[in-house]
Amino acid sequence: MSGTTNNRIRGARSWRQAKPVLLHPKFFQGFTDFRLGRPFDYRMLDAWPMLDQHRYENGRELAAECRLAGLSVVWIERTRVPPSLKGVVVERAWARRSAG
């Protein structure tokens, strides 16, 4: 994964493709850290493998998008994605599918 940039990652086109990403522990941690107002810790991320870094950042980004959209998503258990969050992800996947 070395040298990969986000602009080459196309994104999921279905819930089936997106779900494993959301269930990644670092995605959940990033989502939760943003929701709880924890600052971004670059030193912590530097010690992680590239995939973990990407998942953590993706989690924070999705939490920020939810907040900007006025959604209050409380995600407590990593293995159980809240219906409102699943709805956001499915909507984005369908938009990618219809655009491509």
mmCIF file of N, CA and C in Angstrom:
data_model
loop_
_atom_site.group_PDB
_atom_site.id
_atom_site.type_symbol
_atom_site.label_atom_id
_atom_site.label_comp_id
_atom_site.label_asym_id
_atom_site.label_seq_id
_atom_site.Cartn_x
_atom_site.Cartn_y
_atom_site.Cartn_z
ATOM 1 N N MET A 1 0.825 -1.189 0.000
ATOM 2 C CA MET A 1 0.000 0.000 0.000
ATOM 3 C C MET A 1 0.870 1.253 0.000
ATOM 4 N N SER A 2 2.140 1.080 0.047
ATOM 5 C CA SER A 2 3.054 2.201 0.070
ATOM 6 C C SER A 2 2.893 3.051 -1.185
ATOM 7 N N GLY A 3 2.843 4.354 -0.998
ATOM 8 C CA GLY A 3 2.741 5.264 -2.120
ATOM 9 C C GLY A 3 1.326 5.482 -2.621
ATOM 10 N N THR A 4 0.356 4.854 -2.003
ATOM 11 C CA THR A 4 -1.033 5.003 -2.433
ATOM 12 C C THR A 4 -1.589 6.323 -1.916
ATOM 13 N N THR A 5 -2.293 7.018 -2.776
ATOM 14 C CA THR A 5 -2.923 8.263 -2.346
ATOM 15 C C THR A 5 -4.434 8.091 -2.363
ATOM 16 N N ASN A 6 -5.127 8.879 -1.565
ATOM 17 C CA ASN A 6 -6.575 8.778 -1.460
ATOM 18 C C ASN A 6 -7.276 9.023 -2.791
ATOM 19 N N ASN A 7 -6.710 9.838 -3.664
ATOM 20 C CA ASN A 7 -7.404 10.134 -4.916
ATOM 21 C C ASN A 7 -7.424 8.930 -5.861
ATOM 22 N N ARG A 8 -6.648 7.880 -5.565
ATOM 23 C CA ARG A 8 -6.696 6.663 -6.374
ATOM 24 C C ARG A 8 -7.626 5.625 -5.766
ATOM 25 N N ILE A 9 -8.186 5.911 -4.588
ATOM 26 C CA ILE A 9 -9.124 5.006 -3.943
ATOM 27 C C ILE A 9 -10.520 5.423 -4.368
ATOM 28 N N ARG A 10 -11.204 4.562 -5.063
ATOM 29 C CA ARG A 10 -12.493 4.908 -5.659
ATOM 30 C C ARG A 10 -13.646 4.930 -4.673
ATOM 31 N N GLY A 11 -13.583 4.177 -3.620
ATOM 32 C CA GLY A 11 -14.674 4.145 -2.656
ATOM 33 C C GLY A 11 -15.655 3.030 -2.966
ATOM 34 N N ALA A 12 -16.358 2.617 -1.953
ATOM 35 C CA ALA A 12 -17.296 1.504 -2.079
ATOM 36 C C ALA A 12 -18.497 1.890 -2.926
ATOM 37 N N ARG A 13 -18.999 0.907 -3.660
ATOM 38 C CA ARG A 13 -20.189 1.100 -4.477
ATOM 39 C C ARG A 13 -21.377 0.307 -3.947
ATOM 40 N N SER A 14 -21.203 -0.310 -2.768
ATOM 41 C CA SER A 14 -22.285 -1.063 -2.146
ATOM 42 C C SER A 14 -22.020 -1.169 -0.646
ATOM 43 N N TRP A 15 -23.051 -1.507 0.109
ATOM 44 C CA TRP A 15 -22.893 -1.704 1.547
ATOM 45 C C TRP A 15 -21.954 -2.893 1.795
ATOM 46 N N ARG A 16 -22.051 -3.919 0.960
ATOM 47 C CA ARG A 16 -21.196 -5.096 1.115
ATOM 48 C C ARG A 16 -19.715 -4.736 1.027
ATOM 49 N N GLN A 17 -19.368 -3.820 0.155
ATOM 50 C CA GLN A 17 -17.979 -3.380 0.040
ATOM 51 C C GLN A 17 -17.592 -2.448 1.184
ATOM 52 N N ALA A 18 -18.520 -1.631 1.640
ATOM 53 C CA ALA A 18 -18.211 -0.625 2.659
ATOM 54 C C ALA A 18 -18.156 -1.196 4.072
ATOM 55 N N LYS A 19 -18.964 -2.177 4.343
ATOM 56 C CA LYS A 19 -19.088 -2.695 5.712
ATOM 57 C C LYS A 19 -17.755 -3.125 6.332
ATOM 58 N N PRO A 20 -16.894 -3.891 5.634
ATOM 59 C CA PRO A 20 -15.615 -4.273 6.253
ATOM 60 C C PRO A 20 -14.752 -3.068 6.636
ATOM 61 N N VAL A 21 -14.859 -1.999 5.877
ATOM 62 C CA VAL A 21 -14.093 -0.785 6.199
ATOM 63 C C VAL A 21 -14.615 -0.178 7.494
ATOM 64 N N LEU A 22 -15.924 -0.059 7.616
ATOM 65 C CA LEU A 22 -16.508 0.514 8.829
ATOM 66 C C LEU A 22 -16.247 -0.341 10.062
ATOM 67 N N LEU A 23 -16.146 -1.643 9.883
ATOM 68 C CA LEU A 23 -15.921 -2.527 11.022
ATOM 69 C C LEU A 23 -14.453 -2.607 11.442
ATOM 70 N N HIS A 24 -13.569 -1.971 10.689
ATOM 71 C CA HIS A 24 -12.143 -1.960 11.039
ATOM 72 C C HIS A 24 -11.972 -1.217 12.372
ATOM 73 N N PRO A 25 -11.207 -1.771 13.297
ATOM 74 C CA PRO A 25 -11.045 -1.134 14.616
ATOM 75 C C PRO A 25 -10.536 0.309 14.556
ATOM 76 N N LYS A 26 -9.633 0.615 13.643
ATOM 77 C CA LYS A 26 -9.090 1.980 13.562
ATOM 78 C C LYS A 26 -10.121 2.953 12.979
ATOM 79 N N PHE A 27 -11.004 2.481 12.095
ATOM 80 C CA PHE A 27 -12.072 3.329 11.588
ATOM 81 C C PHE A 27 -12.978 3.735 12.751
ATOM 82 N N PHE A 28 -13.355 2.752 13.540
ATOM 83 C CA PHE A 28 -14.204 3.009 14.704
ATOM 84 C C PHE A 28 -13.520 3.974 15.663
ATOM 85 N N GLN A 29 -12.235 3.766 15.909
ATOM 86 C CA GLN A 29 -11.501 4.649 16.813
ATOM 87 C C GLN A 29 -11.480 6.085 16.287
ATOM 88 N N GLY A 30 -11.237 6.239 14.989
ATOM 89 C CA GLY A 30 -11.220 7.583 14.403
ATOM 90 C C GLY A 30 -12.579 8.247 14.497
ATOM 91 N N PHE A 31 -13.637 7.499 14.201
ATOM 92 C CA PHE A 31 -14.995 8.029 14.286
ATOM 93 C C PHE A 31 -15.291 8.474 15.715
ATOM 94 N N THR A 32 -14.967 7.611 16.660
ATOM 95 C CA THR A 32 -15.229 7.902 18.074
ATOM 96 C C THR A 32 -14.396 9.078 18.571
ATOM 97 N N ASP A 33 -13.107 9.108 18.209
ATOM 98 C CA ASP A 33 -12.248 10.213 18.639
ATOM 99 C C ASP A 33 -12.793 11.553 18.154
ATOM 100 N N PHE A 34 -13.229 11.615 16.910
ATOM 101 C CA PHE A 34 -13.782 12.873 16.398
ATOM 102 C C PHE A 34 -15.062 13.245 17.150
ATOM 103 N N ARG A 35 -15.942 12.259 17.314
ATOM 104 C CA ARG A 35 -17.221 12.506 17.972
ATOM 105 C C ARG A 35 -17.023 13.014 19.392
ATOM 106 N N LEU A 36 -15.989 12.525 20.075
ATOM 107 C CA LEU A 36 -15.722 12.932 21.453
ATOM 108 C C LEU A 36 -14.848 14.185 21.546
ATOM 109 N N GLY A 37 -14.469 14.741 20.388
ATOM 110 C CA GLY A 37 -13.693 15.977 20.377
ATOM 111 C C GLY A 37 -12.214 15.795 20.666
ATOM 112 N N ARG A 38 -11.713 14.591 20.519
ATOM 113 C CA ARG A 38 -10.286 14.361 20.754
ATOM 114 C C ARG A 38 -9.483 14.929 19.593
ATOM 115 N N PRO A 39 -8.367 15.598 19.896
ATOM 116 C CA PRO A 39 -7.555 16.181 18.822
ATOM 117 C C PRO A 39 -6.861 15.102 17.994
ATOM 118 N N PHE A 40 -6.528 15.474 16.776
ATOM 119 C CA PHE A 40 -5.820 14.571 15.868
ATOM 120 C C PHE A 40 -4.385 14.431 16.355
ATOM 121 N N ASP A 41 -3.930 13.211 16.592
ATOM 122 C CA ASP A 41 -2.601 12.948 17.132
ATOM 123 C C ASP A 41 -1.719 12.327 16.043
ATOM 124 N N TYR A 42 -0.934 13.162 15.382
ATOM 125 C CA TYR A 42 -0.101 12.688 14.279
ATOM 126 C C TYR A 42 0.969 11.694 14.743
ATOM 127 N N ARG A 43 1.503 11.885 15.918
ATOM 128 C CA ARG A 43 2.538 10.968 16.416
ATOM 129 C C ARG A 43 1.982 9.562 16.595
ATOM 130 N N MET A 44 0.745 9.467 17.074
ATOM 131 C CA MET A 44 0.107 8.166 17.243
ATOM 132 C C MET A 44 -0.007 7.478 15.884
ATOM 133 N N LEU A 45 -0.473 8.220 14.886
ATOM 134 C CA LEU A 45 -0.658 7.645 13.562
ATOM 135 C C LEU A 45 0.653 7.233 12.911
ATOM 136 N N ASP A 46 1.711 7.984 13.151
ATOM 137 C CA ASP A 46 3.008 7.663 12.550
ATOM 138 C C ASP A 46 3.506 6.277 12.950
ATOM 139 N N ALA A 47 3.077 5.781 14.075
ATOM 140 C CA ALA A 47 3.519 4.469 14.554
ATOM 141 C C ALA A 47 2.688 3.330 13.969
ATOM 142 N N TRP A 48 1.620 3.655 13.237
ATOM 143 C CA TRP A 48 0.714 2.632 12.706
ATOM 144 C C TRP A 48 1.047 2.284 11.260
ATOM 145 N N PRO A 49 0.645 1.087 10.822
ATOM 146 C CA PRO A 49 0.754 0.754 9.399
ATOM 147 C C PRO A 49 -0.129 1.689 8.566
ATOM 148 N N MET A 50 0.183 1.828 7.292
ATOM 149 C CA MET A 50 -0.526 2.754 6.403
ATOM 150 C C MET A 50 -2.039 2.477 6.363
ATOM 151 N N LEU A 51 -2.439 1.223 6.291
ATOM 152 C CA LEU A 51 -3.865 0.911 6.235
ATOM 153 C C LEU A 51 -4.588 1.394 7.489
ATOM 154 N N ASP A 52 -3.990 1.187 8.655
ATOM 155 C CA ASP A 52 -4.599 1.664 9.899
ATOM 156 C C ASP A 52 -4.725 3.186 9.896
ATOM 157 N N GLN A 53 -3.706 3.865 9.380
ATOM 158 C CA GLN A 53 -3.756 5.325 9.288
ATOM 159 C C GLN A 53 -4.927 5.775 8.419
ATOM 160 N N HIS A 54 -5.067 5.139 7.257
ATOM 161 C CA HIS A 54 -6.156 5.496 6.345
ATOM 162 C C HIS A 54 -7.516 5.241 6.981
ATOM 163 N N ARG A 55 -7.664 4.106 7.625
ATOM 164 C CA ARG A 55 -8.957 3.774 8.239
ATOM 165 C C ARG A 55 -9.298 4.767 9.345
ATOM 166 N N TYR A 56 -8.313 5.119 10.171
ATOM 167 C CA TYR A 56 -8.533 6.084 11.250
ATOM 168 C C TYR A 56 -8.978 7.433 10.676
ATOM 169 N N GLU A 57 -8.255 7.905 9.671
ATOM 170 C CA GLU A 57 -8.600 9.187 9.051
ATOM 171 C C GLU A 57 -9.972 9.133 8.400
ATOM 172 N N ASN A 58 -10.298 8.013 7.745
ATOM 173 C CA ASN A 58 -11.620 7.857 7.134
ATOM 174 C C ASN A 58 -12.716 7.916 8.183
ATOM 175 N N GLY A 59 -12.484 7.305 9.333
ATOM 176 C CA GLY A 59 -13.463 7.343 10.416
ATOM 177 C C GLY A 59 -13.703 8.760 10.913
ATOM 178 N N ARG A 60 -12.630 9.512 11.080
ATOM 179 C CA ARG A 60 -12.775 10.909 11.520
ATOM 180 C C ARG A 60 -13.527 11.727 10.466
ATOM 181 N N GLU A 61 -13.185 11.502 9.193
ATOM 182 C CA GLU A 61 -13.825 12.256 8.113
ATOM 183 C C GLU A 61 -15.325 11.972 8.042
ATOM 184 N N LEU A 62 -15.705 10.711 8.181
ATOM 185 C CA LEU A 62 -17.126 10.382 8.127
ATOM 186 C C LEU A 62 -17.866 10.956 9.329
ATOM 187 N N ALA A 63 -17.241 10.952 10.490
ATOM 188 C CA ALA A 63 -17.858 11.557 11.675
ATOM 189 C C ALA A 63 -18.053 13.063 11.463
ATOM 190 N N ALA A 64 -17.084 13.706 10.837
ATOM 191 C CA ALA A 64 -17.208 15.142 10.549
ATOM 192 C C ALA A 64 -18.329 15.405 9.554
ATOM 193 N N GLU A 65 -18.440 14.555 8.534
ATOM 194 C CA GLU A 65 -19.519 14.710 7.554
ATOM 195 C C GLU A 65 -20.887 14.538 8.211
ATOM 196 N N CYS A 66 -20.985 13.570 9.092
ATOM 197 C CA CYS A 66 -22.257 13.361 9.800
ATOM 198 C C CYS A 66 -22.616 14.590 10.629
ATOM 199 N N ARG A 67 -21.638 15.127 11.327
ATOM 200 C CA ARG A 67 -21.892 16.318 12.150
ATOM 201 C C ARG A 67 -22.328 17.495 11.283
ATOM 202 N N LEU A 68 -21.643 17.700 10.158
ATOM 203 C CA LEU A 68 -22.002 18.797 9.262
ATOM 204 C C LEU A 68 -23.398 18.626 8.672
ATOM 205 N N ALA A 69 -23.813 17.372 8.503
ATOM 206 C CA ALA A 69 -25.148 17.089 7.970
ATOM 207 C C ALA A 69 -26.225 17.170 9.054
ATOM 208 N N GLY A 70 -25.804 17.434 10.286
ATOM 209 C CA GLY A 70 -26.764 17.546 11.378
ATOM 210 C C GLY A 70 -27.186 16.214 11.971
ATOM 211 N N LEU A 71 -26.446 15.154 11.669
ATOM 212 C CA LEU A 71 -26.756 13.833 12.215
ATOM 213 C C LEU A 71 -26.000 13.610 13.516
ATOM 214 N N SER A 72 -26.697 13.186 14.525
ATOM 215 C CA SER A 72 -26.068 12.835 15.786
ATOM 216 C C SER A 72 -25.973 11.316 15.846
ATOM 217 N N VAL A 73 -24.835 10.799 15.441
ATOM 218 C CA VAL A 73 -24.631 9.350 15.388
ATOM 219 C C VAL A 73 -23.839 8.928 16.617
ATOM 220 N N VAL A 74 -24.461 8.130 17.450
ATOM 221 C CA VAL A 74 -23.777 7.573 18.613
ATOM 222 C C VAL A 74 -23.487 6.116 18.308
ATOM 223 N N TRP A 75 -22.205 5.818 18.159
ATOM 224 C CA TRP A 75 -21.766 4.476 17.794
ATOM 225 C C TRP A 75 -21.000 3.920 18.973
ATOM 226 N N ILE A 76 -21.596 2.963 19.663
ATOM 227 C CA ILE A 76 -21.030 2.451 20.908
ATOM 228 C C ILE A 76 -20.282 1.136 20.715
ATOM 229 N N GLU A 77 -20.850 0.230 19.960
ATOM 230 C CA GLU A 77 -20.246 -1.084 19.769
ATOM 231 C C GLU A 77 -19.722 -1.194 18.342
ATOM 232 N N ARG A 78 -18.424 -1.411 18.201
ATOM 233 C CA ARG A 78 -17.773 -1.389 16.886
ATOM 234 C C ARG A 78 -18.420 -2.326 15.877
ATOM 235 N N THR A 79 -18.873 -3.472 16.312
ATOM 236 C CA THR A 79 -19.400 -4.472 15.383
ATOM 237 C C THR A 79 -20.866 -4.231 15.003
ATOM 238 N N ARG A 80 -21.475 -3.188 15.554
ATOM 239 C CA ARG A 80 -22.882 -2.890 15.244
ATOM 240 C C ARG A 80 -22.989 -1.453 14.738
ATOM 241 N N VAL A 81 -22.996 -1.309 13.432
ATOM 242 C CA VAL A 81 -23.061 0.016 12.799
ATOM 243 C C VAL A 81 -24.485 0.565 12.982
ATOM 244 N N PRO A 82 -24.627 1.771 13.540
ATOM 245 C CA PRO A 82 -25.958 2.355 13.721
ATOM 246 C C PRO A 82 -26.678 2.535 12.381
ATOM 247 N N PRO A 83 -28.003 2.336 12.370
ATOM 248 C CA PRO A 83 -28.764 2.468 11.126
ATOM 249 C C PRO A 83 -28.585 3.821 10.434
ATOM 250 N N SER A 84 -28.495 4.891 11.205
ATOM 251 C CA SER A 84 -28.333 6.211 10.576
ATOM 252 C C SER A 84 -26.994 6.324 9.853
ATOM 253 N N LEU A 85 -25.945 5.741 10.413
ATOM 254 C CA LEU A 85 -24.631 5.766 9.770
ATOM 255 C C LEU A 85 -24.630 4.861 8.544
ATOM 256 N N LYS A 86 -25.246 3.716 8.656
ATOM 257 C CA LYS A 86 -25.356 2.820 7.508
ATOM 258 C C LYS A 86 -26.092 3.524 6.370
ATOM 259 N N GLY A 87 -27.133 4.280 6.696
ATOM 260 C CA GLY A 87 -27.878 5.015 5.676
ATOM 261 C C GLY A 87 -27.005 6.011 4.928
ATOM 262 N N VAL A 88 -26.153 6.721 5.657
ATOM 263 C CA VAL A 88 -25.241 7.685 5.025
ATOM 264 C C VAL A 88 -24.290 6.962 4.074
ATOM 265 N N VAL A 89 -23.738 5.854 4.527
ATOM 266 C CA VAL A 89 -22.760 5.107 3.729
ATOM 267 C C VAL A 89 -23.424 4.507 2.487
ATOM 268 N N VAL A 90 -24.601 3.945 2.650
ATOM 269 C CA VAL A 90 -25.313 3.357 1.511
ATOM 270 C C VAL A 90 -25.662 4.434 0.486
ATOM 271 N N GLU A 91 -26.087 5.589 0.969
ATOM 272 C CA GLU A 91 -26.416 6.698 0.058
ATOM 273 C C GLU A 91 -25.199 7.114 -0.753
ATOM 274 N N ARG A 92 -24.045 7.202 -0.103
ATOM 275 C CA ARG A 92 -22.815 7.569 -0.808
ATOM 276 C C ARG A 92 -22.418 6.497 -1.817
ATOM 277 N N ALA A 93 -22.571 5.234 -1.427
ATOM 278 C CA ALA A 93 -22.218 4.136 -2.336
ATOM 279 C C ALA A 93 -23.100 4.160 -3.577
ATOM 280 N N TRP A 94 -24.400 4.388 -3.398
ATOM 281 C CA TRP A 94 -25.311 4.445 -4.545
ATOM 282 C C TRP A 94 -24.987 5.637 -5.441
ATOM 283 N N ALA A 95 -24.578 6.747 -4.839
ATOM 284 C CA ALA A 95 -24.206 7.918 -5.638
ATOM 285 C C ALA A 95 -22.975 7.614 -6.492
ATOM 286 N N ARG A 96 -22.014 6.886 -5.918
ATOM 287 C CA ARG A 96 -20.825 6.491 -6.690
ATOM 288 C C ARG A 96 -21.200 5.546 -7.821
ATOM 289 N N ARG A 97 -22.106 4.644 -7.524
ATOM 290 C CA ARG A 97 -22.511 3.652 -8.517
ATOM 291 C C ARG A 97 -23.203 4.344 -9.709
ATOM 292 N N SER A 98 -24.084 5.279 -9.415
ATOM 293 C CA SER A 98 -24.807 5.943 -10.502
ATOM 294 C C SER A 98 -23.929 6.931 -11.267
ATOM 295 N N ALA A 99 -22.882 7.472 -10.603
ATOM 296 C CA ALA A 99 -21.969 8.406 -11.274
ATOM 297 C C ALA A 99 -20.974 7.677 -12.174
ATOM 298 N N GLY A 100 -20.684 6.434 -11.840
ATOM 299 C CA GLY A 100 -19.656 5.710 -12.594
ATOM 300 C C GLY A 100 -20.280 4.803 -13.557
#
